[in-house]
Coordinates of C-alpha atoms and ligand atoms in Angstrom, one line a residue:
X375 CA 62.8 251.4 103.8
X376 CA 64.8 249.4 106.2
X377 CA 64.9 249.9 109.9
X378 CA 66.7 249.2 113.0
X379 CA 67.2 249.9 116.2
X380 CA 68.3 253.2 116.0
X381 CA 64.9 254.4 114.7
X382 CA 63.6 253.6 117.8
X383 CA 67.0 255.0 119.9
X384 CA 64.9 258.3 120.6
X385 CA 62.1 256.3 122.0
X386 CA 64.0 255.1 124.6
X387 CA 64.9 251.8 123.5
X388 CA 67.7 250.8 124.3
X389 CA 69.9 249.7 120.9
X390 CA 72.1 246.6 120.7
X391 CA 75.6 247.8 119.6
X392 CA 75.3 251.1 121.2
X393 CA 78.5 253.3 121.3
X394 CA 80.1 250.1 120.2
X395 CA 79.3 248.1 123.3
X396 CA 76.9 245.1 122.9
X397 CA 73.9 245.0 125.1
X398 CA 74.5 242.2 127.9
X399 CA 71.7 240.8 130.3
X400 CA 73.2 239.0 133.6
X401 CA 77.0 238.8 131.9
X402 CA 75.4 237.2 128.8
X403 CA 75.7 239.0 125.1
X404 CA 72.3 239.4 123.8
X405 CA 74.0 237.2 121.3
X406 CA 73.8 234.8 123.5
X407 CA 71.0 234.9 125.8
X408 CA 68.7 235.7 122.3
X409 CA 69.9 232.4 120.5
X410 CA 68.2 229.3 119.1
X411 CA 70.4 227.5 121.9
X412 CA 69.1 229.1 125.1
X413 CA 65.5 228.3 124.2
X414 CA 66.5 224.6 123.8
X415 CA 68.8 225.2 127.2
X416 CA 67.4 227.6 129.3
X417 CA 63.4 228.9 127.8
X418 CA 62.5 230.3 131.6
X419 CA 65.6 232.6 131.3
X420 CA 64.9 233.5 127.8
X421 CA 61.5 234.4 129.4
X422 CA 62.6 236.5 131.9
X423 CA 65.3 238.5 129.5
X424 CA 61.8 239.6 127.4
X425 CA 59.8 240.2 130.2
X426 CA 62.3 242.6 131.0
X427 CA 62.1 244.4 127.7
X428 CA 58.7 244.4 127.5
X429 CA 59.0 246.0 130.5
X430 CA 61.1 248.5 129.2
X431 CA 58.9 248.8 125.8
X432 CA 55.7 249.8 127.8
X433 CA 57.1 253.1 128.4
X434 CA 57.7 253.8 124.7
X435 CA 56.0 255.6 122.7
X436 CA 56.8 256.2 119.1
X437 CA 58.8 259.6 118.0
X438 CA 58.8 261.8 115.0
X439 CA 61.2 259.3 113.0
X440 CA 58.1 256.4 113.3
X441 CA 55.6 258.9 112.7
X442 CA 57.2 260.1 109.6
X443 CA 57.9 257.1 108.2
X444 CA 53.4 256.4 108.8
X445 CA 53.0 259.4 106.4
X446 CA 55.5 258.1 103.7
X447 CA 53.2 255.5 103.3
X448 CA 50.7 257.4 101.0
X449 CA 53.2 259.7 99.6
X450 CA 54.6 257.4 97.5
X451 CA 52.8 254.9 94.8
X452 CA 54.1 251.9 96.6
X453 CA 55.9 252.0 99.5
X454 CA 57.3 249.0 101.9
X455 CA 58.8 249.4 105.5
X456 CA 60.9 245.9 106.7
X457 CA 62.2 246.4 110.0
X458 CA 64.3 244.4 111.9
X459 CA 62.9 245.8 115.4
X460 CA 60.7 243.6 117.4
X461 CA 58.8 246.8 119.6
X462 CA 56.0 247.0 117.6
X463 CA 56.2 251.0 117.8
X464 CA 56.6 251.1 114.0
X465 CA 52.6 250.1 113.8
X466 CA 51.9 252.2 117.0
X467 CA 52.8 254.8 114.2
X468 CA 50.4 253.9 112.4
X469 CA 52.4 252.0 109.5
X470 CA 50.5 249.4 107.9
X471 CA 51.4 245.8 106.7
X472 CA 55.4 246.2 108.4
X473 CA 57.3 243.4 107.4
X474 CA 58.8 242.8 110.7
X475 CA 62.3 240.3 109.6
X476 CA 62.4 239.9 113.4
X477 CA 59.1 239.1 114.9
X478 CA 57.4 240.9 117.7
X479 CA 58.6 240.8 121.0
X480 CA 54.7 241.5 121.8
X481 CA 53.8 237.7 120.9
X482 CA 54.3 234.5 121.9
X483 CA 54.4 231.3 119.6
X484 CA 54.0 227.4 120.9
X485 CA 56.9 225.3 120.1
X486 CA 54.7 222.6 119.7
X487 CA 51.1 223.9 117.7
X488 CA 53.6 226.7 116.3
X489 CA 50.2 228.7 117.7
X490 CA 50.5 232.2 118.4
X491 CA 48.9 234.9 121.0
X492 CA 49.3 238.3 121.6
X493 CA 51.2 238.5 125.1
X494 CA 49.2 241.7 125.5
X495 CA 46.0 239.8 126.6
X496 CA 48.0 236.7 128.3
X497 CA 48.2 236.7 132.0
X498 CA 52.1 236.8 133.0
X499 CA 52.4 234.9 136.2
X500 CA 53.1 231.4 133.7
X501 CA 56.6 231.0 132.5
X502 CA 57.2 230.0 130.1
X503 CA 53.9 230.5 129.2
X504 CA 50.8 227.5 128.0
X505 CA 49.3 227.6 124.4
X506 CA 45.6 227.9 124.9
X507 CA 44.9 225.4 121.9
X508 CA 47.2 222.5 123.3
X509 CA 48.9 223.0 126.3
X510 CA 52.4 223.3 124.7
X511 CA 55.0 225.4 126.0
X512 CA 55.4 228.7 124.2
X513 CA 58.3 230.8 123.4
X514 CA 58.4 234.4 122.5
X515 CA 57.6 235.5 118.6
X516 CA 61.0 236.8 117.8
X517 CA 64.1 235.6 115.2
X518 CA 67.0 234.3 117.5
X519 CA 70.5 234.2 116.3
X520 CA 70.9 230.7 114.7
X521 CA 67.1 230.9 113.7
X522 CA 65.8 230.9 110.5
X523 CA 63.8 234.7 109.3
X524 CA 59.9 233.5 108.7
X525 CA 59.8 232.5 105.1
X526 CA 57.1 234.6 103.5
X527 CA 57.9 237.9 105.5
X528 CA 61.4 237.5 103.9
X529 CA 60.4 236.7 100.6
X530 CA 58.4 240.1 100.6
X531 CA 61.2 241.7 101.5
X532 CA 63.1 240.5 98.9
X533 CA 61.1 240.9 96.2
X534 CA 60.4 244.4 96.8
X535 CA 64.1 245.5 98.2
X536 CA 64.6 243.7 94.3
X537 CA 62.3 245.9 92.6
X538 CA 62.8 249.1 94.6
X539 CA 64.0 252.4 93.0
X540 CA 64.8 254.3 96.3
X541 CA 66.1 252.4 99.5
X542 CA 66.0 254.5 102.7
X543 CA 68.1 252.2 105.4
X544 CA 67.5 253.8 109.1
X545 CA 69.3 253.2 112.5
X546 CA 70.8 249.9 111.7
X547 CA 74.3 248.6 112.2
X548 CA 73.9 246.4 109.0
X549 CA 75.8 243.7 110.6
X550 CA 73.0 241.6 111.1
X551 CA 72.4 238.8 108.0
X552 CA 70.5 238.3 106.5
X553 CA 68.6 241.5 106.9
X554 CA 71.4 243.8 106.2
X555 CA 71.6 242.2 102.7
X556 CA 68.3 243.8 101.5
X557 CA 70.2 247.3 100.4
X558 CA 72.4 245.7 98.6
X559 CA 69.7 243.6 97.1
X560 CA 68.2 247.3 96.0
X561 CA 71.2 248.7 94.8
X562 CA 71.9 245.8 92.1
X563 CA 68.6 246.7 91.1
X564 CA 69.3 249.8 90.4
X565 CA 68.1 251.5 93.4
X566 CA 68.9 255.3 95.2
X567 CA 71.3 254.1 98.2
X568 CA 69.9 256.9 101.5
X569 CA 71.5 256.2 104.7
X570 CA 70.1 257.4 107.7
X571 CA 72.8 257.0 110.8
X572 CA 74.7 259.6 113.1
X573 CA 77.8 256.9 112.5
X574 CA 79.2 255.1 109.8
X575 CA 78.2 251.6 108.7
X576 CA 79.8 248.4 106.5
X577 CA 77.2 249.6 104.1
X578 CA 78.2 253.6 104.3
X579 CA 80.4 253.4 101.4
X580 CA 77.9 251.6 98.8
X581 CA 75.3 254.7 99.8
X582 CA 74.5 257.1 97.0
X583 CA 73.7 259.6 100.0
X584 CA 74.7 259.5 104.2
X585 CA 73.2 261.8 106.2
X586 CA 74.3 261.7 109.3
X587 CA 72.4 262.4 112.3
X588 CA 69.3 261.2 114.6
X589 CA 66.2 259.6 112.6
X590 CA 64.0 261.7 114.3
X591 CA 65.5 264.8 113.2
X592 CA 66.6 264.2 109.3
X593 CA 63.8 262.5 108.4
X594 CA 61.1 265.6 109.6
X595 CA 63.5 267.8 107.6
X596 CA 63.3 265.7 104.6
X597 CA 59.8 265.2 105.0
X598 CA 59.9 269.4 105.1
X599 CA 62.2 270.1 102.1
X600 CA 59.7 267.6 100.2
X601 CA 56.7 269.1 101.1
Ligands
BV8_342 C1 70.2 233.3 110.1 C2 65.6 239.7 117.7 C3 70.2 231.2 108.8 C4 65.9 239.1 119.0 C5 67.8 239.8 116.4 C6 79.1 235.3 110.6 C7 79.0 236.1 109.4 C8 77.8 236.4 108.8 C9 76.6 236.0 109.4 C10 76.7 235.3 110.6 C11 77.9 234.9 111.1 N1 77.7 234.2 112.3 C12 76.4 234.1 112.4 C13 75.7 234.7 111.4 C14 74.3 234.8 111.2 C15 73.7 235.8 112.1 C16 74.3 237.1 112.0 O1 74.1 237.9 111.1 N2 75.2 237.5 112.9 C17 76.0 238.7 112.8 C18 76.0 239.4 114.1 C19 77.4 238.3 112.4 N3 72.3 235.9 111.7 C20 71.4 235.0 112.1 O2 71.6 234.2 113.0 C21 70.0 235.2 111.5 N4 69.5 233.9 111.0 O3 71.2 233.6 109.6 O4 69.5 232.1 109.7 C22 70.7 230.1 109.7 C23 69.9 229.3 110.5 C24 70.4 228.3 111.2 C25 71.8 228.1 111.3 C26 72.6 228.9 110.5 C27 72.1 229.9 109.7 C28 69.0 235.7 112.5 C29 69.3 237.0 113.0 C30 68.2 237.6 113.9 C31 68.8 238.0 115.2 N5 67.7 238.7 115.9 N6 66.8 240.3 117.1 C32 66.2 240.0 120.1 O5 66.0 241.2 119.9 O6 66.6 239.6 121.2 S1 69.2 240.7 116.2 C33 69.4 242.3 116.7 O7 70.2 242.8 115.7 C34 68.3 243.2 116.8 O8 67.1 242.7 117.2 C35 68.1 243.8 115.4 O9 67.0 243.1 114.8 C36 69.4 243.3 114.7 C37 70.1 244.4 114.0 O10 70.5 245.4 114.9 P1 70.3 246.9 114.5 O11 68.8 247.1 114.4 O12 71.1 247.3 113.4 O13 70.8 247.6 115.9 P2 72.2 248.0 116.4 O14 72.1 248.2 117.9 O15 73.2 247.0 115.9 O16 72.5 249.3 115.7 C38 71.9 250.5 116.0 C39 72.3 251.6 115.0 O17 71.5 252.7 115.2 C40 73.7 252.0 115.0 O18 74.3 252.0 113.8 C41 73.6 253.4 115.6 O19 74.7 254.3 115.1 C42 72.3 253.8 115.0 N7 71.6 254.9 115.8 C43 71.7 255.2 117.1 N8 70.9 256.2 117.4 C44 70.3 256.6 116.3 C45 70.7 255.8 115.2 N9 70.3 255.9 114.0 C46 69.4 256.9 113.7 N10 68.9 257.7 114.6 C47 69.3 257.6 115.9 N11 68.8 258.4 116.9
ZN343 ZN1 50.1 225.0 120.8

């Protein structure tokens, strides 16, 4: 199963390509403010555009799409959830070992030690904020645009998305690379194309099955009819 921000939509989170509008923080496209290039120009801004959302992500809790997706877990022989959201509501669930393409926006990694701490337990008055183990500045624990995906998390995803017989791909735009290549990754192996999404996708039309509506409505219903 594949994920994106749309499984989260009903959480409250706000989505990135909502209503086909991008998401933009002080006049800036997320594309931009969230790139490799503003944490070399601009880290304290960068730091203040994810303080923000944390902000945002502390009221969220997860909703009946997350929780389903927990259970799916130990309903099939081997199951794997990637997800390309950073809210961390996915293990909130209760899903175990997520391969999370994106990072956490929950954690903060040193640029220098390549160190990492849960933001959770770090005092927030510091920005951008100092790497217990060396002093180094630290940036948060997410994949900017420009950045490279962390190697072994994507190589789990690829092998599985390679050896995968059913692919369930939820609340994503599938615009976003190289993430969005994992379906088709499944279906040259073979795999049962589901696609969860109230609208239409680039990858709609190499699904074996669309059903369209919210997450957390269609996949309580299928969890239902396969009960
Ligand atoms: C890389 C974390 C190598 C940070 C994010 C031109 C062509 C092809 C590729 C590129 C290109 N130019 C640049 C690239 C590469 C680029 C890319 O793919 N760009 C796209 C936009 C063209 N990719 C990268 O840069 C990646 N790295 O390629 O490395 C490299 C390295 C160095 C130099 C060169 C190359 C890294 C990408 C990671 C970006 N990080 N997030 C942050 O959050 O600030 S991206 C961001 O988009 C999100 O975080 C999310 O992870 C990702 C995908 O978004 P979605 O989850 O799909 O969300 P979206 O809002 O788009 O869609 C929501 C969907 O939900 C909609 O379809 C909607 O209908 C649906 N929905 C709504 N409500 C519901 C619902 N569905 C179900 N139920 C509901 N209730
Ligand atoms: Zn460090």
């Amino acid at each position: 199963m594949l994920t994106g921000a749309g499984v989260s939509a009903e959480s409250g989170v706000p989505t990135f390509r909502g209503g086909g509008r991008t998401a933009v923080w002080k006049g800036m496209p997320f594309e931009v403010i969230s790139s490799a290039g503003m944490v070399r120009s601009n880290l304290p801004e960068v730091w203040e555009w994810f303080d923000y959302r944390r902000g945002v992500l502390s009221t969220c809790r997860p909703n009946p799409a997350h929780e389903t997706i927990a259970r799916w877990q130990d309903r099939f022989d081997s199951f794997t959830l990637a997800t390309q959201n950073i809210d961390g509501l996915h293990a909130a669930a209760g899903s175990r070992e997520v391969l999370e393409l994106h990072g956490n926006a929950w954690r903060a990694r040193c640029l220098k030690c390549g160190g990492r701490e849960e933001l959770r337990e770090k005092p927030s008055d510091v920005r951008p904020p100092v790497c217990v183990a060396c002093g180094g500045q630290m940036r948060p624990d997410v994949v900017l645009f420009g950045e490279m995906l962390p190697e072994r998390v994507w190589i789990s995803a690829a092998e599985r998305a390679a050896r995968c017989d059913l692919c369930f791909v939820v609340g994503t735009s599938a615009i976003v690379y190289p993430a969005a290549g994992l379906p088709y990754a499944a279906a040259e192996a073979g795999a049962f194309l589901v696609e969860i999404n109230p609208e239409p996708t680039p990858l709609s039309e190499a699904c074996d099955a669309t059903l369209r509506g919210a997450a957390g409505e269609i996949l309580p219903l299928l969890d239902e009819e396969g009960a």
